[in-house]
Amino acid sequence: MQKITLPERPTWRDTAREVGFTFADMHGEPYWDESSAYRFTLRQIEDDIEDPSTELHAMCRDAVAEIVGSEQMMDRLGIPAPHRDLIADSWRRNEPEIYGRLDLAYDGTGPAKLLEYNADTPTSLYESASFQWQWLEDQLAAGVLPDGADQFNGIHEALVERFRTLFPPNTDIHFTAMANNPEDYATVEAMAWAAREAGMGAHYSDLDKLGVTKQGQFVDAEDRVIGTLFKLYPWEDLLRDDYARHITGSGCLFLEPAWKALVSNKGILPVLWQMFPGHPNLLPAFFADDVADALVAGGRPLPAVADAFAKVADQFRRAHVVKPIFSREGAGVSIVEGGEVTEASPNTDYDQHPRIVQAYASLPDFDGFRPIVGAWIVGDRCVGMGMREDRARITQDLSRFKPHFIAEQGKMP
């Protein structure tokens, strides 16, 4: 894994405007940044990213099967009591999932470590699936990349096949996201593009334009009944909305399904560590209330986790990360080293939620930027990846998206 300085395509911003990539620059900072790219070997991709990510996804499904059978675990993950049956039934009916993004710490030498799983409303889909693939083709044609260079990117094709597998031809699928958010719309449109290519009907409405009929069915902005809805709106928010009481009787299939509220929840991280202790791709993690006293000199964890915590106590006392079970783009996250908070997100929007603590994984430093691998899952397997980097150790909303390519060492023009 290397970061390689490369010439930018002379007209890439014109291309971005033409295809509707309107957020390539945000808040006066570059979001898409092709002044350099990350190079991987095929072995690194296959052995360290692709196969482990597919396995991690399967482990998360195993965790869901445990959680839905436990009121105590549902409570710990902050699932509102009135909607726990909705989530459990969604799982037991095997409601289909489409996609998710695992965020991994990886330096090219050791096992990738799961930081969190954006399993419900992951963005950066368009950049990962489409725009960075166009970058690869253009840079190959320009001779910037070596002949035979490739990219770990079968995302769009996998999405098309996923829709074909799940739905009969001409199935109408509705898509929705918050209005006036170009990044969210790009994600939804990338998904709708795949659905249309798979032979589906794709209809978009802003989230605030959806309604409920007297019969309890959801309808779009043109009063068409919604049978299947892809919503880029997190379950943890939806389950606290008034509309949630209409879901069970609506006859609407939601994408992602309700059980994904458990996978996108950071509370799944301590559940995974409890189920798969010592797994090479997991970081030790606990519910904060269980070990808070133990993180203070002389304190003890709760008896239920005492043995597990004792094995990693020194690691936690050196450095750990505190995360709300619900948060987006690093909000509410803090890094604690030697008992002192050394870095914290200024965003406090999620501070009211319970927290987990996770062992700290140091991100590699490339020219003052720290990258995170976003491994994309479609269906049940890892099919591609995108890279984001940030100057801060907590990746936030202004992190830069970086293209990547696969080439063996020493092969550059």
Short mmCIF file of C-alpha atoms in Angstrom, two decimals, residues 18-403:
data_model
loop_
_atom_site.label_atom_id
_atom_site.label_comp_id
_atom_site.label_asym_id
_atom_site.label_seq_id
_atom_site.Cartn_x
_atom_site.Cartn_y
_atom_site.Cartn_z
CA GLU A 18 -21.37 17.10 -16.69
CA VAL A 19 -22.25 13.97 -14.68
CA GLY A 20 -23.78 15.87 -11.75
CA PHE A 21 -20.94 15.35 -9.29
CA THR A 22 -21.66 18.77 -7.80
CA PHE A 23 -20.01 18.15 -4.43
CA ALA A 24 -16.51 17.38 -5.71
CA ASP A 25 -15.54 20.51 -3.77
CA MET A 26 -17.31 21.27 -0.50
CA HIS A 27 -17.02 24.25 1.86
CA GLY A 28 -13.99 25.58 0.01
CA GLU A 29 -12.10 22.29 0.36
CA PRO A 30 -11.58 19.51 -2.18
CA TYR A 31 -13.67 16.44 -1.50
CA TRP A 32 -12.64 14.46 -4.58
CA ASP A 33 -8.82 14.63 -4.72
CA GLU A 34 -6.91 12.93 -7.53
CA SER A 35 -3.59 14.69 -7.04
CA SER A 36 -2.50 11.33 -5.63
CA ALA A 37 -3.91 7.83 -5.38
CA TYR A 38 -3.43 4.76 -3.22
CA ARG A 39 -1.76 1.77 -4.83
CA PHE A 40 -2.38 -1.78 -3.61
CA THR A 41 -1.13 -5.17 -4.68
CA LEU A 42 -3.63 -7.83 -5.70
CA ARG A 43 -2.68 -9.91 -2.67
CA GLN A 44 -3.45 -7.02 -0.32
CA ILE A 45 -6.86 -6.55 -1.91
CA GLU A 46 -7.86 -10.20 -1.99
CA ASP A 47 -6.35 -11.42 1.28
CA ASP A 48 -6.52 -8.34 3.51
CA ILE A 49 -9.63 -6.47 2.30
CA GLU A 50 -12.01 -8.57 0.19
CA ASP A 51 -12.07 -11.91 2.01
CA PRO A 52 -12.00 -10.49 5.57
CA SER A 53 -14.77 -8.01 4.74
CA THR A 54 -17.00 -10.76 3.42
CA GLU A 55 -16.33 -12.71 6.60
CA LEU A 56 -17.03 -9.67 8.82
CA HIS A 57 -20.38 -9.19 7.13
CA ALA A 58 -21.30 -12.81 7.82
CA MET A 59 -20.26 -12.35 11.46
CA CYS A 60 -22.54 -9.33 11.73
CA ARG A 61 -25.45 -11.43 10.50
CA ASP A 62 -24.61 -14.02 13.16
CA ALA A 63 -24.71 -11.22 15.73
CA VAL A 64 -28.14 -10.06 14.53
CA ALA A 65 -29.49 -13.59 15.02
CA GLU A 66 -28.38 -13.38 18.66
CA ILE A 67 -29.60 -9.84 19.30
CA VAL A 68 -33.16 -10.28 18.00
CA GLY A 69 -33.77 -13.02 20.54
CA SER A 70 -32.76 -10.89 23.53
CA GLU A 71 -34.75 -8.03 25.00
CA GLN A 72 -31.71 -7.08 27.05
CA MET A 73 -29.51 -6.76 23.96
CA MET A 74 -32.19 -4.81 22.09
CA ASP A 75 -32.29 -2.43 25.03
CA ARG A 76 -28.52 -2.04 25.09
CA LEU A 77 -28.57 -1.14 21.40
CA GLY A 78 -31.11 1.59 22.06
CA ILE A 79 -33.96 0.04 20.06
CA PRO A 80 -37.29 1.63 21.13
CA ALA A 81 -39.47 -1.00 22.84
CA PRO A 82 -42.53 -0.42 20.59
CA HIS A 83 -40.50 -1.33 17.48
CA ARG A 84 -38.49 -4.33 18.64
CA ASP A 85 -40.98 -6.75 17.12
CA LEU A 86 -40.71 -4.87 13.80
CA ILE A 87 -36.95 -5.47 13.77
CA ALA A 88 -37.16 -9.08 14.91
CA ASP A 89 -39.88 -9.89 12.36
CA SER A 90 -37.86 -8.20 9.62
CA TRP A 91 -34.99 -10.57 10.39
CA ARG A 92 -37.14 -13.69 10.73
CA ARG A 93 -38.86 -12.98 7.42
CA ASN A 94 -35.39 -12.68 5.84
CA GLU A 95 -36.15 -9.26 4.42
CA PRO A 96 -33.44 -8.61 1.83
CA GLU A 97 -30.48 -6.29 2.22
CA ILE A 98 -28.81 -4.44 -0.63
CA TYR A 99 -25.56 -2.86 0.51
CA GLY A 100 -23.30 -1.58 3.28
CA ARG A 101 -19.83 -0.14 3.84
CA LEU A 102 -17.31 -1.45 6.33
CA ASP A 103 -14.83 1.17 7.50
CA LEU A 104 -11.43 -0.42 8.07
CA ALA A 105 -8.09 0.67 9.48
CA TYR A 106 -5.37 -0.80 7.26
CA ASP A 107 -1.70 0.03 6.69
CA GLY A 108 -0.81 -2.56 4.06
CA THR A 109 1.05 -4.89 6.43
CA GLY A 110 -1.27 -6.24 9.11
CA PRO A 111 -4.87 -7.45 9.31
CA ALA A 112 -7.45 -4.78 8.50
CA LYS A 113 -9.37 -3.77 11.63
CA LEU A 114 -13.10 -3.05 11.65
CA LEU A 115 -13.76 0.46 12.94
CA GLU A 116 -17.51 0.41 12.28
CA TYR A 117 -20.09 -0.82 9.79
CA ASN A 118 -22.20 1.74 7.92
CA ALA A 119 -24.82 -0.85 7.10
CA ASP A 120 -27.95 1.25 6.73
CA THR A 121 -27.32 4.56 4.94
CA PRO A 122 -23.72 4.58 3.68
CA THR A 123 -22.85 7.41 1.30
CA SER A 124 -19.87 7.87 -1.09
CA LEU A 125 -21.46 5.17 -3.27
CA TYR A 126 -21.37 7.21 -6.49
CA GLU A 127 -17.74 8.22 -6.01
CA SER A 128 -16.72 4.64 -5.26
CA ALA A 129 -18.72 2.85 -7.94
CA SER A 130 -18.58 5.29 -10.83
CA PHE A 131 -16.36 8.35 -10.68
CA GLN A 132 -13.22 6.57 -9.50
CA TRP A 133 -13.72 3.92 -12.20
CA GLN A 134 -13.85 6.68 -14.82
CA TRP A 135 -10.64 8.06 -13.28
CA LEU A 136 -8.98 4.66 -13.73
CA GLU A 137 -10.00 4.37 -17.37
CA ASP A 138 -8.94 7.94 -18.17
CA GLN A 139 -5.56 7.60 -16.45
CA LEU A 140 -4.88 4.30 -18.18
CA ALA A 141 -5.68 5.88 -21.54
CA ALA A 142 -3.40 8.83 -20.73
CA GLY A 143 -0.51 6.54 -19.77
CA VAL A 144 -0.47 7.85 -16.20
CA LEU A 145 -1.10 4.38 -14.78
CA PRO A 146 0.83 1.28 -15.85
CA ASP A 147 -0.64 -1.10 -18.40
CA GLY A 148 -2.71 -3.73 -16.68
CA ALA A 149 -3.50 -1.58 -13.63
CA ASP A 150 -6.87 -2.44 -12.18
CA GLN A 151 -9.22 -1.32 -9.42
CA PHE A 152 -11.17 -3.26 -6.81
CA ASN A 153 -14.52 -2.09 -8.08
CA GLY A 154 -17.37 -4.32 -9.12
CA ILE A 155 -19.86 -2.28 -7.12
CA HIS A 156 -22.26 -1.15 -9.84
CA GLU A 157 -22.37 -4.54 -11.53
CA ALA A 158 -23.03 -6.25 -8.20
CA LEU A 159 -25.88 -3.84 -7.43
CA VAL A 160 -27.48 -4.54 -10.81
CA GLU A 161 -27.27 -8.28 -10.20
CA ARG A 162 -28.62 -7.86 -6.66
CA PHE A 163 -31.75 -6.12 -7.89
CA ARG A 164 -32.24 -8.74 -10.62
CA THR A 165 -31.94 -11.50 -8.04
CA LEU A 166 -34.38 -9.98 -5.57
CA PHE A 167 -37.15 -8.54 -7.75
CA PRO A 168 -39.09 -9.59 -10.87
CA PRO A 169 -38.62 -7.40 -13.97
CA ASN A 170 -40.56 -4.13 -13.98
CA THR A 171 -40.95 -4.04 -10.19
CA ASP A 172 -41.56 -0.45 -9.14
CA ILE A 173 -39.04 0.69 -6.53
CA HIS A 174 -39.29 4.11 -4.91
CA PHE A 175 -36.23 6.01 -3.73
CA THR A 176 -36.09 8.80 -1.19
CA ALA A 177 -33.62 11.03 0.64
CA MET A 178 -33.54 14.37 2.40
CA ALA A 179 -34.20 17.26 0.03
CA ASN A 180 -31.44 19.64 -1.09
CA ASN A 181 -28.56 17.33 -0.18
CA PRO A 182 -26.46 16.67 -3.32
CA GLU A 183 -24.36 13.96 -1.68
CA ASP A 184 -27.40 11.99 -0.51
CA TYR A 185 -29.11 12.41 -3.88
CA ALA A 186 -26.00 11.10 -5.68
CA THR A 187 -26.08 7.97 -3.52
CA VAL A 188 -29.78 7.41 -4.17
CA GLU A 189 -29.39 8.03 -7.89
CA ALA A 190 -26.45 5.59 -8.09
CA MET A 191 -28.71 2.98 -6.51
CA ALA A 192 -31.65 3.85 -8.81
CA TRP A 193 -29.34 3.69 -11.84
CA ALA A 194 -28.49 0.09 -10.93
CA ALA A 195 -32.18 -0.72 -10.40
CA ARG A 196 -33.12 0.69 -13.80
CA GLU A 197 -30.34 -1.27 -15.47
CA ALA A 198 -31.70 -4.39 -13.77
CA GLY A 199 -35.09 -3.75 -15.39
CA MET A 200 -36.86 -2.11 -12.47
CA GLY A 201 -39.02 0.97 -12.44
CA ALA A 202 -37.30 3.66 -10.33
CA HIS A 203 -39.19 6.64 -8.89
CA TYR A 204 -37.68 9.37 -6.70
CA SER A 205 -39.43 11.63 -4.16
CA ASP A 206 -37.92 13.86 -1.50
CA LEU A 207 -38.39 12.41 1.93
CA ASP A 208 -40.62 15.23 3.14
CA LYS A 209 -42.98 14.64 0.20
CA LEU A 210 -43.94 11.11 1.25
CA GLY A 211 -47.31 10.59 2.87
CA VAL A 212 -49.64 8.02 4.40
CA THR A 213 -53.12 7.22 3.07
CA LYS A 214 -56.20 6.67 5.23
CA GLN A 215 -55.64 2.96 4.58
CA GLY A 216 -52.15 3.21 6.08
CA GLN A 217 -50.17 2.85 2.86
CA PHE A 218 -47.15 5.00 2.06
CA VAL A 219 -47.43 7.16 -1.07
CA ASP A 220 -44.96 9.27 -3.03
CA ALA A 221 -45.17 12.90 -4.14
CA GLU A 222 -47.57 11.91 -6.94
CA ASP A 223 -49.80 9.82 -4.64
CA ARG A 224 -48.56 6.52 -6.05
CA VAL A 225 -48.66 3.70 -3.50
CA ILE A 226 -45.16 2.59 -2.48
CA GLY A 227 -44.63 -1.16 -2.40
CA THR A 228 -40.83 -1.10 -2.10
CA LEU A 229 -38.91 1.87 -0.71
CA PHE A 230 -35.18 2.51 -0.68
CA LYS A 231 -34.74 5.21 1.95
CA LEU A 232 -31.49 7.03 2.66
CA TYR A 233 -32.68 7.86 6.15
CA PRO A 234 -31.33 6.06 9.22
CA TRP A 235 -33.49 3.60 11.08
CA GLU A 236 -32.51 5.07 14.44
CA ASP A 237 -34.19 8.32 13.39
CA LEU A 238 -37.11 6.70 11.57
CA LEU A 239 -38.02 4.59 14.61
CA ARG A 240 -38.35 7.78 16.63
CA ASP A 241 -40.55 9.50 14.05
CA ASP A 242 -44.32 9.50 14.16
CA TYR A 243 -44.36 7.73 10.79
CA ALA A 244 -42.85 4.63 12.39
CA ARG A 245 -46.23 3.55 13.77
CA HIS A 246 -47.47 3.11 10.19
CA ILE A 247 -44.68 0.79 9.02
CA THR A 248 -46.01 -2.57 10.20
CA GLY A 249 -49.39 -2.27 8.46
CA SER A 250 -48.21 -0.41 5.37
CA GLY A 251 -47.38 -3.41 3.20
CA CYS A 252 -44.17 -1.61 2.22
CA LEU A 253 -40.83 -3.42 1.91
CA PHE A 254 -38.03 -1.18 3.15
CA LEU A 255 -34.50 -1.15 1.78
CA GLU A 256 -32.41 -1.38 3.84
CA PRO A 257 -34.62 -3.63 6.03
CA ALA A 258 -35.43 -2.84 9.65
CA TRP A 259 -32.99 -5.42 11.02
CA LYS A 260 -30.14 -3.32 9.62
CA ALA A 261 -30.83 -0.97 12.59
CA LEU A 262 -28.82 -3.50 14.60
CA VAL A 263 -25.88 -3.73 12.19
CA SER A 264 -25.40 0.00 11.63
CA ASN A 265 -25.52 0.49 15.41
CA LYS A 266 -22.07 0.76 17.02
CA GLY A 267 -23.42 -1.38 19.82
CA ILE A 268 -22.82 -4.35 17.53
CA LEU A 269 -19.05 -3.88 18.00
CA PRO A 270 -18.96 -5.15 21.62
CA VAL A 271 -21.42 -7.90 20.64
CA LEU A 272 -19.02 -9.03 17.91
CA TRP A 273 -16.08 -9.00 20.31
CA GLN A 274 -18.07 -11.06 22.80
CA MET A 275 -18.99 -13.59 20.11
CA PHE A 276 -15.63 -13.68 18.29
CA PRO A 277 -12.98 -12.71 20.88
CA GLY A 278 -9.52 -12.30 19.44
CA HIS A 279 -10.65 -12.31 15.80
CA PRO A 280 -7.81 -10.75 13.77
CA ASN A 281 -10.11 -8.24 12.02
CA LEU A 282 -11.87 -7.03 15.17
CA LEU A 283 -10.81 -4.47 17.75
CA PRO A 284 -11.67 -5.24 21.38
CA ALA A 285 -14.86 -3.37 22.27
CA PHE A 286 -17.19 -3.09 25.27
CA PHE A 287 -20.26 -1.15 26.31
CA ALA A 288 -18.89 1.87 28.14
CA ASP A 289 -21.04 1.34 31.24
CA ASP A 290 -19.53 -2.12 31.71
CA VAL A 291 -15.92 -0.97 31.87
CA ALA A 292 -16.03 2.73 32.79
CA ASP A 293 -14.71 2.14 36.30
CA ALA A 294 -11.95 -0.13 34.99
CA LEU A 295 -10.62 2.66 32.78
CA VAL A 296 -9.84 4.64 35.93
CA ALA A 297 -6.83 3.61 38.04
CA GLY A 298 -7.86 0.98 40.57
CA GLY A 299 -11.34 0.46 39.13
CA ARG A 300 -12.96 -2.78 38.08
CA PRO A 301 -15.24 -3.77 35.19
CA LEU A 302 -18.62 -5.39 35.77
CA PRO A 303 -18.27 -9.10 36.57
CA ALA A 304 -19.92 -10.19 33.30
CA VAL A 305 -17.05 -8.78 31.25
CA ALA A 306 -14.23 -8.97 33.80
CA ASP A 307 -12.40 -11.91 32.23
CA ALA A 308 -12.68 -10.52 28.70
CA PHE A 309 -11.54 -7.06 29.75
CA ALA A 310 -8.58 -8.36 31.76
CA LYS A 311 -7.07 -9.77 28.55
CA VAL A 312 -7.02 -6.36 26.86
CA ALA A 313 -6.91 -3.97 29.85
CA ASP A 314 -3.40 -2.72 29.15
CA GLN A 315 -4.32 -2.03 25.52
CA PHE A 316 -7.33 0.04 26.61
CA ARG A 317 -5.38 1.98 29.21
CA ARG A 318 -2.82 2.94 26.60
CA ALA A 319 -5.44 4.17 24.15
CA HIS A 320 -9.09 3.68 23.32
CA VAL A 321 -11.89 5.40 21.43
CA VAL A 322 -15.27 6.39 22.86
CA LYS A 323 -18.21 6.33 20.43
CA PRO A 324 -21.97 6.93 20.76
CA ILE A 325 -23.94 3.91 19.56
CA PHE A 326 -25.59 6.27 17.04
CA SER A 327 -23.54 8.87 15.20
CA ARG A 328 -22.53 9.99 11.74
CA GLU A 329 -19.23 11.25 10.29
CA GLY A 330 -17.26 11.01 13.52
CA ALA A 331 -19.74 13.00 15.61
CA GLY A 332 -19.36 12.44 19.33
CA VAL A 333 -16.18 10.37 18.95
CA SER A 334 -13.17 10.98 21.19
CA ILE A 335 -9.71 9.41 21.50
CA VAL A 336 -8.37 8.76 25.00
CA GLU A 337 -4.65 8.09 25.52
CA GLY A 338 -3.14 7.44 28.89
CA GLY A 339 -6.36 8.50 30.55
CA GLU A 340 -6.51 11.88 28.77
CA VAL A 341 -8.73 12.93 25.86
CA THR A 342 -6.25 13.80 23.11
CA GLU A 343 -8.70 14.35 20.24
CA ALA A 344 -12.45 14.80 20.06
CA SER A 345 -15.07 15.65 17.47
CA PRO A 346 -16.57 19.11 17.99
CA ASN A 347 -19.98 17.75 16.90
CA THR A 348 -22.07 16.93 19.98
CA ASP A 349 -25.33 16.06 18.20
CA TYR A 350 -25.25 12.45 19.41
CA ASP A 351 -23.94 12.94 22.94
CA GLN A 352 -27.26 11.90 24.51
CA HIS A 353 -26.85 8.30 23.33
CA PRO A 354 -25.16 5.43 25.22
CA ARG A 355 -21.52 4.79 24.34
CA ILE A 356 -19.19 1.98 23.54
CA VAL A 357 -15.42 1.93 23.98
CA GLN A 358 -13.16 0.38 21.38
CA ALA A 359 -9.42 -0.24 21.41
CA TYR A 360 -7.57 2.41 19.43
CA ALA A 361 -6.26 1.47 15.98
CA SER A 362 -3.58 3.82 14.69
CA LEU A 363 -4.19 4.89 11.11
CA PRO A 364 -1.17 5.12 8.78
CA ASP A 365 0.14 8.62 8.07
CA PHE A 366 0.72 9.58 4.43
CA ASP A 367 1.93 13.17 4.04
CA GLY A 368 -0.11 14.25 7.05
CA PHE A 369 -3.29 12.45 5.93
CA ARG A 370 -4.70 9.30 7.51
CA PRO A 371 -6.67 6.99 5.19
CA ILE A 372 -9.57 4.69 5.93
CA VAL A 373 -10.65 1.87 3.63
CA GLY A 374 -14.37 1.71 2.87
CA ALA A 375 -15.11 -1.88 1.85
CA TRP A 376 -18.42 -2.16 0.01
CA ILE A 377 -20.71 -5.11 0.64
CA VAL A 378 -23.46 -5.93 -1.84
CA GLY A 379 -25.66 -8.82 -0.81
CA ASP A 380 -23.36 -11.06 1.18
CA ARG A 381 -19.94 -10.31 -0.28
CA CYS A 382 -17.36 -7.56 -0.59
CA VAL A 383 -17.30 -6.22 -4.15
CA GLY A 384 -15.20 -3.04 -4.11
CA MET A 385 -13.77 -0.22 -2.05
CA GLY A 386 -13.30 3.52 -1.73
CA MET A 387 -10.68 5.45 0.20
CA ARG A 388 -11.15 8.53 2.37
CA GLU A 389 -8.43 10.42 4.18
CA ASP A 390 -8.35 13.16 6.78
CA ARG A 391 -5.75 15.24 8.54
CA ALA A 392 -7.49 14.45 11.81
CA ARG A 393 -7.44 11.02 13.41
CA ILE A 394 -11.24 11.10 13.54
CA THR A 395 -12.55 10.89 9.98
CA GLN A 396 -15.24 13.56 9.55
CA ASP A 397 -17.54 15.02 6.92
CA LEU A 398 -14.80 16.99 5.15
CA SER A 399 -12.53 14.00 4.63
CA ARG A 400 -11.21 13.65 1.08
CA PHE A 401 -12.15 10.85 -1.26
CA LYS A 402 -9.09 9.32 -2.94
CA PRO A 403 -9.02 6.96 -5.93
#
